[in-house]
Coordinates of C-alpha atoms and ligand atoms in Angstrom, one line a residue:
X119 CA 119.7 10.9 85.0
X120 CA 117.3 10.4 88.0
X121 CA 118.0 12.7 91.0
X122 CA 118.4 11.1 94.3
X123 CA 120.5 8.2 93.2
X124 CA 120.6 5.1 95.4
X125 CA 123.7 3.6 93.8
X126 CA 126.2 5.4 91.6
X127 CA 129.8 5.1 90.3
X128 CA 132.1 8.1 89.9
X129 CA 134.9 7.8 87.3
X130 CA 135.1 4.1 88.2
X131 CA 138.3 2.5 86.9
X132 CA 138.9 -1.3 87.3
X133 CA 142.1 -2.9 86.1
X134 CA 143.2 -6.5 86.2
X135 CA 146.6 -8.1 86.1
X136 CA 148.7 -5.6 87.9
X137 CA 151.1 -8.1 89.4
X138 CA 154.8 -7.9 88.4
X139 CA 155.7 -10.4 85.7
X140 CA 158.2 -13.2 86.2
X141 CA 161.0 -11.3 84.4
X142 CA 160.4 -8.2 86.5
X143 CA 158.9 -6.3 83.7
X144 CA 155.7 -4.6 84.7
X145 CA 153.1 -5.9 82.3
X146 CA 150.4 -3.6 81.1
X147 CA 147.4 -4.0 83.3
X148 CA 144.1 -4.8 81.5
X149 CA 141.9 -1.8 82.0
X150 CA 138.4 -3.1 82.0
X151 CA 136.4 -0.1 83.2
X152 CA 137.8 3.2 82.0
X153 CA 136.1 5.9 84.1
X154 CA 132.5 4.8 84.3
X155 CA 129.7 7.0 85.6
X156 CA 126.4 5.3 86.1
X157 CA 123.6 5.8 88.5
X158 CA 120.5 3.9 89.6
X159 CA 117.7 6.0 91.2
X160 CA 115.3 4.8 93.9
X161 CA 112.7 2.4 92.5
X162 CA 114.4 2.6 89.1
X163 CA 115.3 -0.3 86.8
X164 CA 118.4 0.5 84.9
X165 CA 119.8 -1.6 82.1
X166 CA 123.4 -2.1 81.4
X167 CA 124.0 -3.5 77.9
X168 CA 127.0 -4.3 75.8
X169 CA 128.5 -7.2 74.0
X170 CA 130.5 -9.9 75.7
X171 CA 133.7 -8.6 77.3
X172 CA 132.5 -5.0 77.4
X173 CA 132.8 -5.0 81.2
X174 CA 129.2 -5.4 82.4
X175 CA 129.8 -8.1 85.0
X176 CA 132.8 -6.2 86.3
X177 CA 130.6 -3.1 86.6
X178 CA 127.9 -5.1 88.3
X179 CA 130.2 -6.6 90.8
X180 CA 131.7 -3.2 91.5
X181 CA 128.2 -1.8 92.3
X182 CA 127.8 -4.5 95.0
X183 CA 131.3 -3.9 96.4
X184 CA 132.4 -7.3 95.3
X185 CA 135.1 -5.9 92.9
X186 CA 137.7 -3.5 94.2
X187 CA 138.1 -0.3 92.3
X188 CA 141.5 0.8 90.9
X189 CA 140.2 4.3 90.7
X190 CA 137.1 6.4 91.3
X191 CA 134.4 5.2 93.6
X192 CA 131.0 3.6 94.2
X193 CA 128.5 5.4 96.3
X194 CA 125.4 4.0 98.0
X195 CA 123.0 6.6 99.2
X196 CA 125.6 9.2 98.6
X197 CA 128.3 7.6 100.7
X198 CA 131.3 5.4 99.7
X199 CA 130.5 1.7 100.1
X200 CA 133.4 1.3 102.5
X201 CA 131.7 3.8 104.9
X202 CA 128.4 1.9 104.9
X203 CA 126.9 2.1 108.4
X204 CA 127.0 -1.4 110.0
X205 CA 129.6 -2.5 107.5
X206 CA 129.7 -5.5 105.2
X207 CA 126.8 -7.4 106.7
X208 CA 124.4 -4.5 106.7
X209 CA 125.4 -3.7 103.1
X210 CA 124.7 -7.3 102.0
X211 CA 121.2 -7.0 103.3
X212 CA 120.6 -3.8 101.3
X213 CA 122.3 -5.1 98.1
X214 CA 121.4 -8.5 96.7
X215 CA 122.1 -10.4 93.5
X216 CA 120.1 -12.7 91.4
X217 CA 122.0 -15.4 89.6
X218 CA 121.4 -16.8 86.1
X219 CA 121.1 -20.4 87.3
X220 CA 121.3 -20.4 91.0
X221 CA 122.2 -24.1 91.0
X222 CA 125.8 -23.2 91.7
X223 CA 124.8 -20.7 94.4
X224 CA 122.2 -22.9 96.2
X225 CA 123.7 -25.5 98.6
X226 CA 122.9 -28.9 97.1
X227 CA 122.7 -30.5 100.5
X228 CA 120.1 -28.2 101.9
X229 CA 116.4 -28.1 101.4
X230 CA 114.8 -24.9 100.0
X231 CA 113.3 -24.2 103.5
X232 CA 116.8 -24.2 105.0
X233 CA 118.3 -22.2 102.2
X234 CA 115.7 -19.5 102.5
X235 CA 115.6 -19.3 106.3
X236 CA 119.3 -18.9 106.8
X237 CA 119.6 -15.3 105.6
X238 CA 116.5 -14.3 107.6
X239 CA 117.8 -15.7 110.8
X240 CA 121.4 -14.4 110.1
X241 CA 120.1 -10.9 109.7
X242 CA 117.7 -11.1 112.6
X243 CA 114.7 -10.3 110.4
X244 CA 112.6 -12.9 112.1
X245 CA 113.0 -13.6 115.8
X246 CA 112.3 -17.4 115.5
X247 CA 111.9 -20.2 113.0
X248 CA 108.1 -20.0 112.9
X249 CA 108.1 -16.3 111.9
X250 CA 110.9 -17.0 109.4
X251 CA 108.8 -19.7 107.8
X252 CA 105.8 -17.4 107.7
X253 CA 107.9 -14.8 105.8
X254 CA 109.2 -17.5 103.5
X255 CA 105.7 -18.7 102.7
X256 CA 104.7 -15.2 101.8
X257 CA 107.6 -14.7 99.5
X258 CA 107.3 -18.1 97.8
X259 CA 103.7 -17.3 97.1
X260 CA 104.7 -13.9 95.7
X261 CA 107.2 -15.4 93.2
X262 CA 104.8 -18.1 92.1
X263 CA 106.3 -21.2 93.8
X264 CA 104.2 -23.8 95.5
X265 CA 104.9 -24.3 99.2
X266 CA 105.8 -27.9 98.3
X267 CA 109.2 -26.8 97.1
X268 CA 110.2 -26.2 100.8
X269 CA 111.0 -29.8 101.5
X270 CA 112.9 -30.3 98.2
X271 CA 116.5 -30.0 97.3
X272 CA 117.8 -27.7 94.5
X273 CA 118.4 -30.5 92.1
X274 CA 114.8 -31.7 92.5
X275 CA 113.5 -28.4 91.0
X276 CA 113.3 -27.3 87.4
X277 CA 115.7 -24.5 86.2
X278 CA 112.8 -22.0 86.2
X279 CA 111.8 -23.0 89.8
X280 CA 115.4 -22.6 90.9
X281 CA 115.6 -19.2 89.4
X282 CA 112.4 -18.2 91.3
X283 CA 114.1 -19.5 94.5
X284 CA 117.0 -17.3 93.7
X285 CA 114.7 -14.3 93.2
X286 CA 112.8 -15.2 96.5
X287 CA 116.2 -15.3 98.3
X288 CA 117.2 -12.0 96.9
X289 CA 114.1 -10.1 97.9
X290 CA 113.5 -12.0 101.2
X291 CA 115.5 -9.5 103.2
X292 CA 113.7 -6.5 101.6
X293 CA 116.8 -5.1 100.0
X294 CA 116.8 -1.7 98.4
X295 CA 119.0 -2.7 95.4
X296 CA 119.2 -5.9 93.4
X297 CA 121.7 -6.8 90.6
X298 CA 120.6 -9.2 87.9
X299 CA 123.4 -10.3 85.6
X300 CA 122.2 -12.0 82.4
X301 CA 119.5 -13.9 84.3
X302 CA 117.2 -14.6 81.3
X303 CA 119.9 -15.5 78.8
X304 CA 119.2 -18.8 77.1
X305 CA 115.6 -19.0 78.2
X306 CA 112.7 -19.2 75.7
X307 CA 110.8 -16.0 75.1
X308 CA 107.7 -16.7 77.2
X309 CA 109.9 -17.9 80.2
X310 CA 111.9 -14.7 79.8
X311 CA 108.7 -12.6 79.8
X312 CA 107.3 -14.2 82.9
X313 CA 110.5 -13.6 84.8
X314 CA 110.8 -10.0 83.6
X315 CA 107.2 -9.3 84.5
X316 CA 107.8 -10.7 88.0
X317 CA 110.8 -8.5 88.5
X318 CA 109.0 -5.5 87.3
X319 CA 106.1 -6.1 89.7
X320 CA 108.4 -6.8 92.6
X321 CA 110.4 -3.6 91.9
X322 CA 107.1 -1.6 91.9
X323 CA 105.7 -3.2 95.0
X324 CA 108.7 -2.9 97.3
X325 CA 110.3 0.2 95.7
X326 CA 113.3 -1.8 94.7
X327 CA 116.1 -0.4 92.6
X328 CA 117.6 -2.7 90.0
X329 CA 120.6 -2.9 87.7
X330 CA 119.7 -5.3 85.0
X331 CA 122.7 -6.5 82.9
X332 CA 122.1 -8.1 79.5
X333 CA 123.8 -8.3 76.1
X334 CA 120.3 -8.3 74.6
X335 CA 118.9 -4.8 74.1
X336 CA 115.3 -6.1 73.4
X337 CA 115.1 -7.6 76.9
X338 CA 116.4 -4.3 78.4
X339 CA 113.9 -2.3 76.4
X340 CA 111.0 -4.5 77.7
X341 CA 112.0 -4.0 81.3
X342 CA 114.1 -1.0 82.0
X343 CA 113.4 2.7 82.5
X344 CA 116.9 3.8 81.5
X345 CA 119.9 2.2 79.8
X346 CA 123.6 2.6 79.8
X347 CA 125.4 1.2 76.7
X348 CA 128.9 -0.1 77.6
X349 CA 131.5 -0.6 75.0
X350 CA 135.1 -1.5 75.8
X351 CA 134.7 -0.3 79.4
X352 CA 133.3 3.1 78.4
X353 CA 129.7 4.2 78.6
X354 CA 129.1 5.3 75.0
X355 CA 125.4 6.2 75.4
X356 CA 122.8 6.6 78.1
X357 CA 119.2 7.6 78.3
X358 CA 115.6 6.6 78.6
X359 CA 115.1 3.3 76.9
X360 CA 112.5 4.5 74.5
X361 CA 114.5 7.5 73.5
X362 CA 117.7 5.5 72.9
X363 CA 115.7 3.0 70.8
X364 CA 113.9 5.6 68.8
X365 CA 117.0 7.7 68.2
X366 CA 120.3 6.0 69.0
X367 CA 123.2 8.4 68.9
X368 CA 126.1 6.1 68.8
X369 CA 127.0 3.7 66.0
X370 CA 127.7 1.0 68.6
X371 CA 124.1 1.3 69.9
X372 CA 122.7 1.2 66.4
X373 CA 124.7 -2.0 65.8
X374 CA 123.2 -3.6 69.0
X375 CA 119.7 -2.6 67.9
X376 CA 120.3 -4.1 64.4
X377 CA 121.5 -7.3 66.1
X378 CA 118.1 -7.8 67.8
X379 CA 116.7 -10.9 66.1
X380 CA 113.0 -10.3 66.4
X381 CA 111.2 -7.0 66.3
X382 CA 109.9 -6.1 69.7
X383 CA 106.9 -3.9 69.1
X384 CA 106.6 -2.0 72.4
X385 CA 106.6 -2.4 76.2
X386 CA 103.2 -4.1 75.9
X387 CA 105.1 -7.1 74.6
X388 CA 105.9 -8.0 78.2
X389 CA 102.4 -8.0 79.4
X390 CA 101.0 -9.9 76.4
X391 CA 103.8 -12.5 76.3
X392 CA 103.9 -13.1 80.0
X393 CA 100.1 -13.5 80.2
Ligands
ADP263 N1 139.1 -11.5 87.4 C1 139.5 -11.1 86.2 N2 140.8 -11.1 85.9 C2 141.3 -10.8 84.7 N3 140.5 -10.3 83.7 C3 139.2 -10.3 83.9 C4 138.6 -10.6 85.2 N4 137.3 -10.5 85.1 C5 137.0 -10.0 83.9 N5 138.2 -9.9 83.2 C6 138.3 -9.4 81.8 O1 137.6 -8.1 81.8 C7 136.9 -8.0 80.5 C8 135.4 -7.7 80.8 O2 134.8 -8.8 81.4 P1 133.4 -8.8 82.0 O3 133.2 -7.7 83.0 O4 133.1 -10.2 82.5 O5 132.5 -8.4 80.7 P2 131.0 -8.8 80.3 O6 130.3 -9.2 81.5 O7 130.5 -7.6 79.6 O8 131.1 -10.0 79.3 C9 137.1 -9.2 79.7 O9 138.2 -9.0 78.9 C10 137.5 -10.2 80.8 O10 138.4 -11.2 80.3
MG264 MG1 129.1 -10.8 82.0

């Protein structure tokens, strides 16, 4: 594991359904994370892979402090999330999320300009609207969107453009950590490759740390430095992507590798497919 972790979990346990039942019998809680230890280093892109229901989204939400822990803890920069200096708002600036299709997370009645300027003004990053717009122009350019999208509404953009707006919004505040949960699922391979390539460049440029959740190990291999394999709320395997691929230790990991539909030859795949 990388030293100097930015975000980590220690023996993280998350249970659902702990309310007392109607008849007064205590139902068994559903234990979704069963003592999970993961860490994301500074500037590192870490994959979290596992089949549907293995607990990936719950883990991702826990990393951002959006899901309460039943046991164990989540640390940011070595300190529990609850002790983050400046509290919730300061934490939100440091930890951002990219959505699969941001349609549901973008206000349909606001233009892209309004959507993107709100967090900047809220967090006091730009003193006035003019400098907010300058920052927006810069980030739009960086994620490959034309300035013309600024006057449009979310429904007037393509799915791919909306995703780039979501990426722009996530990196706008120069966070140190971004969570991406299944963001390329359902896209064709070349669209996937372009988005992954953009994420990789952004991470390198601004020293961003990223947790990248996917059920698809080939996508993780193309993008991530390290990977955690989650099965039934337990990390069954972890390591550098290439090593895990070359020599998977756990039967579950081997099954995930066997489930990859197309052979991905190497990390060069990303560069060649995104070009
Ligand atoms: N808010 C919740 N309440 C009850 N059960 C939940 C909740 N969120 C997730 N679960 C359950 O936790 C398990 C893991 O879900 P999730 O973290 O979404 O897995 P994944 O993202 O790997 O598909 C599933 O069985 C799911 O039904
Ligand atoms: Mg999920």
